[in-house]
Tab-separated table of C-alpha atoms in Angstrom:
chain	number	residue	atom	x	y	z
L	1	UNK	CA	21.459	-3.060	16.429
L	2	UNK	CA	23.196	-6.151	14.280
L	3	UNK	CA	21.479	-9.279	14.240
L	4	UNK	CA	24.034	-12.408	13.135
L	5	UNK	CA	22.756	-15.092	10.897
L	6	UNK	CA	24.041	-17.765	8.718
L	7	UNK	CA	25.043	-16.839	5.076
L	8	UNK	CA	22.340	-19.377	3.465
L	9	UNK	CA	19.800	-17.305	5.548
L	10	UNK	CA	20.392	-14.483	3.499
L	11	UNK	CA	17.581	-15.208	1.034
L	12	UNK	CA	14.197	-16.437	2.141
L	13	UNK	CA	13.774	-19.902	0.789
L	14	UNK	CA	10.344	-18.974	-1.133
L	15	UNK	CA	13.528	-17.272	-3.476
L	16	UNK	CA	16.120	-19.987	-2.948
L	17	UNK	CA	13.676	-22.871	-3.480
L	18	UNK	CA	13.009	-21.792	-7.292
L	19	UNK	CA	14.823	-21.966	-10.206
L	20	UNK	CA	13.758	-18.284	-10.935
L	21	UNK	CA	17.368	-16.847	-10.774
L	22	UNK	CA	21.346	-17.803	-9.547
L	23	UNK	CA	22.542	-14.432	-9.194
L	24	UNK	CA	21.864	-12.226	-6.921
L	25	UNK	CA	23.559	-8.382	-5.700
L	26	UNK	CA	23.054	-7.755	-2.369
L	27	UNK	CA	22.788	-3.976	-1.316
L	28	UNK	CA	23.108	-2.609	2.542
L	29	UNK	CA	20.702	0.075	3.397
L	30	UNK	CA	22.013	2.479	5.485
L	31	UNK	CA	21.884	5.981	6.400
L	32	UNK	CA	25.651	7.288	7.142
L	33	UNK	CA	26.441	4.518	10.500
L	34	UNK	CA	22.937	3.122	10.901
L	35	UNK	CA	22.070	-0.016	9.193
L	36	UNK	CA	18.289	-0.289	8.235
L	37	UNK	CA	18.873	-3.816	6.513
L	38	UNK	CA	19.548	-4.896	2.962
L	39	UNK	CA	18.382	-5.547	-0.745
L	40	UNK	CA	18.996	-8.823	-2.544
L	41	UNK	CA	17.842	-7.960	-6.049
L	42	UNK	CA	18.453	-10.793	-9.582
L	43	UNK	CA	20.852	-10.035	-11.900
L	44	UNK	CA	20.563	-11.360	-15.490
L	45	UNK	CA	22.665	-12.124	-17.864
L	46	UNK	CA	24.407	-8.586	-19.999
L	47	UNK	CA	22.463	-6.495	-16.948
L	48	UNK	CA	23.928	-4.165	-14.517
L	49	UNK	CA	23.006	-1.763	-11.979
L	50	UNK	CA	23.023	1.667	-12.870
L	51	UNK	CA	23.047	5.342	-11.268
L	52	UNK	CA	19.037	5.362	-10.952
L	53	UNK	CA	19.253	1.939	-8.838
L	54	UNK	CA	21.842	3.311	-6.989
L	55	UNK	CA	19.935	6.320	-6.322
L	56	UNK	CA	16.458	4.484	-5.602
L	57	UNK	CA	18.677	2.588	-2.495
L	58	UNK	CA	19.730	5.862	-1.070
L	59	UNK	CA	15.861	7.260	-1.269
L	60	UNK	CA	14.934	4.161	-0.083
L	61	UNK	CA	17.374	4.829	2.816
L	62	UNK	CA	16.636	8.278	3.241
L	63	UNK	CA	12.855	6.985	4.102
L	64	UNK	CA	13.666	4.518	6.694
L	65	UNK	CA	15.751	7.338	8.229
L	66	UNK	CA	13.050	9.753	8.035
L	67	UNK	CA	10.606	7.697	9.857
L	68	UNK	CA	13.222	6.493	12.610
L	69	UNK	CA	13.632	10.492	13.028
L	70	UNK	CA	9.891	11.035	13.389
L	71	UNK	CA	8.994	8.232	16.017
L	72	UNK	CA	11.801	9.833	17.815
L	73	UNK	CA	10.094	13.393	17.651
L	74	UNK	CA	6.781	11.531	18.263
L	75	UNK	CA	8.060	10.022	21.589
L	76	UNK	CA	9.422	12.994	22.954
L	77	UNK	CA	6.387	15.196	22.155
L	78	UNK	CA	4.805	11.823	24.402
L	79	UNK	CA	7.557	12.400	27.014
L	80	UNK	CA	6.848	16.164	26.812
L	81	UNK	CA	3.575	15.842	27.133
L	82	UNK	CA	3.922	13.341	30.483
L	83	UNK	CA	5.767	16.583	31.675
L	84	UNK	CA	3.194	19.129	30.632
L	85	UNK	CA	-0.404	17.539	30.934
L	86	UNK	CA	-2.715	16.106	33.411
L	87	UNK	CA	-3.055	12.306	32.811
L	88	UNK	CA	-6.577	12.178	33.031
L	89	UNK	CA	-8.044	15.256	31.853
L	90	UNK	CA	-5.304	16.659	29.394
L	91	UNK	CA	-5.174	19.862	30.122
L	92	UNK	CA	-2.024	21.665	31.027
L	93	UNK	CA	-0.388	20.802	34.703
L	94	UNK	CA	1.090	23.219	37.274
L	95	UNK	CA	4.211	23.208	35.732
L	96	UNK	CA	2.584	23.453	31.794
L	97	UNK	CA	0.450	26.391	32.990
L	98	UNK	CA	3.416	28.236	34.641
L	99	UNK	CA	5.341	28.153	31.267
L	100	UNK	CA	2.312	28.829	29.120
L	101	UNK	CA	1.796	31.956	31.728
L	102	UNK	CA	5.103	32.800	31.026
L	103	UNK	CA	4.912	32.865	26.957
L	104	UNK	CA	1.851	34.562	26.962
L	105	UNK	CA	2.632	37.300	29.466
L	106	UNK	CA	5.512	38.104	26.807
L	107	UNK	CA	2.990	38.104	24.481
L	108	UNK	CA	0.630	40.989	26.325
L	109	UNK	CA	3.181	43.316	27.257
L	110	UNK	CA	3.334	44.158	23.515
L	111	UNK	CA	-0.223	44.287	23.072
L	112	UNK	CA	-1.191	46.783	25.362
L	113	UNK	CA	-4.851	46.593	23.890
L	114	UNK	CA	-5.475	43.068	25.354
L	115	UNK	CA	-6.817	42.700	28.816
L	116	UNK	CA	-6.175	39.520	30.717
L	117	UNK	CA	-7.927	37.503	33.661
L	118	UNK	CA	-6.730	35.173	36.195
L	119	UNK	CA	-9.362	32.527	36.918
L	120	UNK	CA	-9.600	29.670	39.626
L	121	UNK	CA	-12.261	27.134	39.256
L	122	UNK	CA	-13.299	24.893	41.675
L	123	UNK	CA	-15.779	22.052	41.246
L	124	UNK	CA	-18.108	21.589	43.534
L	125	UNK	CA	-19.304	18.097	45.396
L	126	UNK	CA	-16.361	15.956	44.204
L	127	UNK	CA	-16.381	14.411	47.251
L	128	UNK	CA	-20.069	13.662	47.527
L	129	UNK	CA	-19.440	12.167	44.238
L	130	UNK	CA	-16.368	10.225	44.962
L	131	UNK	CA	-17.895	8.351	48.211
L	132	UNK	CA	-21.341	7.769	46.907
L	133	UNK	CA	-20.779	6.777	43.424
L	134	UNK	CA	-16.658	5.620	43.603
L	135	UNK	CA	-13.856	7.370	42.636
L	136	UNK	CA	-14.283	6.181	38.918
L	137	UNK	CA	-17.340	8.291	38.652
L	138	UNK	CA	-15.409	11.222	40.464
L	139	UNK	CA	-12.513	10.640	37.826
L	140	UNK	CA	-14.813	10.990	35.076
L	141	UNK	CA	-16.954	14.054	36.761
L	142	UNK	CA	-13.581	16.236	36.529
L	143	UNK	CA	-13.091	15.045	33.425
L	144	UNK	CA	-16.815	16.185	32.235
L	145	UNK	CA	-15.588	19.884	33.852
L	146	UNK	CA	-12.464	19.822	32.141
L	147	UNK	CA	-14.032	19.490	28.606
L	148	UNK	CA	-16.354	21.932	29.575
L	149	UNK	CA	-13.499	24.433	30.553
L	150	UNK	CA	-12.049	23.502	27.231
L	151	UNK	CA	-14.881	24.882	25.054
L	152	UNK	CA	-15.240	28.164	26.538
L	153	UNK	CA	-11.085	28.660	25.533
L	154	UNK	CA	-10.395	30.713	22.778
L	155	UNK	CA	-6.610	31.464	20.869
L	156	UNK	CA	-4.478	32.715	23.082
L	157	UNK	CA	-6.256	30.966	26.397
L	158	UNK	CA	-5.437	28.234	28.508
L	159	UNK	CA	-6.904	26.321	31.410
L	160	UNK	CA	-5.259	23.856	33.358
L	161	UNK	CA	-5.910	21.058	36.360
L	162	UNK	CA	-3.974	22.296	39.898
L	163	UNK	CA	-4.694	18.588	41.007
L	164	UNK	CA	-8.027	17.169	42.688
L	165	UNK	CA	-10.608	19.475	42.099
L	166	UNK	CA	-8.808	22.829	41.942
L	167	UNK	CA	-8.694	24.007	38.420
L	168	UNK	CA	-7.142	27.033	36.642
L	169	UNK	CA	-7.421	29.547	33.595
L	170	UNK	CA	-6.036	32.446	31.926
L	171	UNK	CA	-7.749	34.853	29.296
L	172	UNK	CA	-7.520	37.683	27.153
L	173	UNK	CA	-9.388	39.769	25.733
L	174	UNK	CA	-10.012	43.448	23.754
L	175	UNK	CA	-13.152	44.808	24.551
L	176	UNK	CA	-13.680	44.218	28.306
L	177	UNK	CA	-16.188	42.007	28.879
L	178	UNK	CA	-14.246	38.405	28.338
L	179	UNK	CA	-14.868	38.196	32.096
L	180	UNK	CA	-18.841	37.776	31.744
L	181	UNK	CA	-18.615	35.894	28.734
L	182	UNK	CA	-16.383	33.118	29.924
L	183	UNK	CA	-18.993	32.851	33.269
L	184	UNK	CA	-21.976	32.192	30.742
L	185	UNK	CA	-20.050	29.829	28.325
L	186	UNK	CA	-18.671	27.881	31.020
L	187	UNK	CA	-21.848	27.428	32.423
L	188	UNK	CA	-23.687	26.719	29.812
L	189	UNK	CA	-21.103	24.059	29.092
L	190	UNK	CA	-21.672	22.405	32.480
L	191	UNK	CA	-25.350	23.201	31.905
L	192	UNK	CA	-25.009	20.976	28.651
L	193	UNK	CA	-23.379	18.294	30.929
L	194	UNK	CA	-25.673	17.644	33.146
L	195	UNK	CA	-28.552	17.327	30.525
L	196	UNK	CA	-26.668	13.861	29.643
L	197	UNK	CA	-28.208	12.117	32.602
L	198	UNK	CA	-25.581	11.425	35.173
L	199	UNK	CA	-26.769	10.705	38.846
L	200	UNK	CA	-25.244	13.547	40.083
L	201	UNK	CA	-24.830	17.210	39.099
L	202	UNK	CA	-21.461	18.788	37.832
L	203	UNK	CA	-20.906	22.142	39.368
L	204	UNK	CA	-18.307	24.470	40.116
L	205	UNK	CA	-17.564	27.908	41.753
L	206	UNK	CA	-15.413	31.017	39.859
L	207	UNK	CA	-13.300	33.579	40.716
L	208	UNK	CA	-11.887	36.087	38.377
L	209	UNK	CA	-9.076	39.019	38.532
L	210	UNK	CA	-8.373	41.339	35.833
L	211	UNK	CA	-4.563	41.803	35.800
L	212	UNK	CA	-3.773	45.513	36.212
L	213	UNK	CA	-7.188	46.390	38.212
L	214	UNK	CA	-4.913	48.148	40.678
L	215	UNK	CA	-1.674	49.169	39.733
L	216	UNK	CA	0.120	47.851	42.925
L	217	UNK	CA	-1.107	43.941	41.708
L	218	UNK	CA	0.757	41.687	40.374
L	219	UNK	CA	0.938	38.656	38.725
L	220	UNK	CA	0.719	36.487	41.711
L	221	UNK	CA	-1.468	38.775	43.910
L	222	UNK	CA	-3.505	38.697	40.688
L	223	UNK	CA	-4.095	35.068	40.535
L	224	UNK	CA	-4.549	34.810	44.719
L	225	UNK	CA	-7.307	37.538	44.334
L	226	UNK	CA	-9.099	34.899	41.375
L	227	UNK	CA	-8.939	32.421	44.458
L	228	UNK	CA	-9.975	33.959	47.182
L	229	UNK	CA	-13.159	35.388	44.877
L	230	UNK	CA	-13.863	31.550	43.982
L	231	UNK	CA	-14.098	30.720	47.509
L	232	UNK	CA	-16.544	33.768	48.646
L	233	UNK	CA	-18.444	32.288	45.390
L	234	UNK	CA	-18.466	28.886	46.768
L	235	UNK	CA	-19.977	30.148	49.870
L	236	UNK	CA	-22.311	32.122	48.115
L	237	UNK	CA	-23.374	29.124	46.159
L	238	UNK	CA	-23.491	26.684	49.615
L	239	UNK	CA	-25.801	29.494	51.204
L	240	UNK	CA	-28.279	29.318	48.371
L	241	UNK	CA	-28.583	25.624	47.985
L	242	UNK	CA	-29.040	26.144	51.677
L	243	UNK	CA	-31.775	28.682	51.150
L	244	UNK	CA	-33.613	27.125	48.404
């Protein structure tokens, strides 16, 4: 973008006011079509510019350049992330976890020592929550889950939100028993939670499928196994609040 303006505007008048100097060499910085602004620097008497000046502009060009190029990456990492997230709770969307499924399935067929889960979580009461305390409080309930989920994710795992209060997660695993320990880390994280006071408890129901427990599965009957196993939990967990 070029923004006109009078020659005698060229120098601010906290320069032009003085009787510091009368000659001045202006200098454009640019880098290659793109016009950053300019230089005005004093000349004195017998004194001339020389290669080192010259090359100071250009680094001084190159630097304007580089940090126009990296607000551009920032801002699409922003835009990617608008694609890719949940806006309140950060984790991955639909659409993020599909991809990240996708890289990381590439990533277990070689490694035919790691065994992966499918997991669907599903908090419970949201809508107790939502129409006795607002939807504010609800809001910040599934965000209290969410960071929850996050803590019990290690490298290679990734949890995301379905929308409302469905939730989602994939792990891995070498020695067989990631299942059980993701079930007591996650709820000792929403155990943790819940010792901060809120007028309401944070709880949520799990189902998990092991990808490969029966050769005919696959991916997709995988992850609708994890769901219907969260749902026979949720009634399991109804019954004994019930009960109790």
């Amino acid at each position: 973008m070029s923004i006109p303006f009078d020659r005698k505007n060229l120098l601010p008048p906290e320069i032009t006011n003085t009787d510091c100097c009368n000659n001045y060499m202006v200098f454009i910085i640019h880098f290659k079509n793109r016009v950053y602004g300019y230089l005005a620097a004093t000349i004195e008497e017998n004194d001339w510019f020389d290669v080192f000046t010259q090359g100071s502009i250009m680094n001084l060009a190159n630097a304007f350049e580089n940090a126009a190029m990296q607000k551009k990456l920032a801002d699409l990492e922003d835009i990617r992330n608008l694609y890719m997230r949940d806006s309140l709770t950060g984790l991955y969307n639909r659409r993020g976890f599909d991809k990240q499924l996708r890289d990381q399935m590439d990533h277990v067929d070689k490694n035919s020592n790691a065994k992966c889960y499918a997991v669907s979580i599903d908090m419970d009461g949201l809508k107790y929550i939502n129409d006795t305390f607002g939807h504010m409080e609800g809001d910040k309930a599934l965000m209290y889950l969410a960071e929850a989920l996050k803590k019990t994710m290690r490298n290679n795992e990734f949890c995301a939100r379905n929308g409302g209060d469905e939730f989602t997660a994939f792990l891995c695993g070498e020695d067989g028993a990631r299942e059980e320990e993701f079930v007591k880390e996650f709820y000792d994280a929403l155990d943790e939670v819940n010792k901060l006071g809120l007028p309401y408890e944070i709880q949520a129901s799990v189902g998990i499928c092991a990808l490969g427990e029966h050769e005919s599965d696959t991916l997709i009957s995988c992850i609708q196994k994890a769901d219907m196993r969260m749902y026979e939990n949720k009634k399991q967990r109804k019954q004994k609040q019930k009960n109790a």
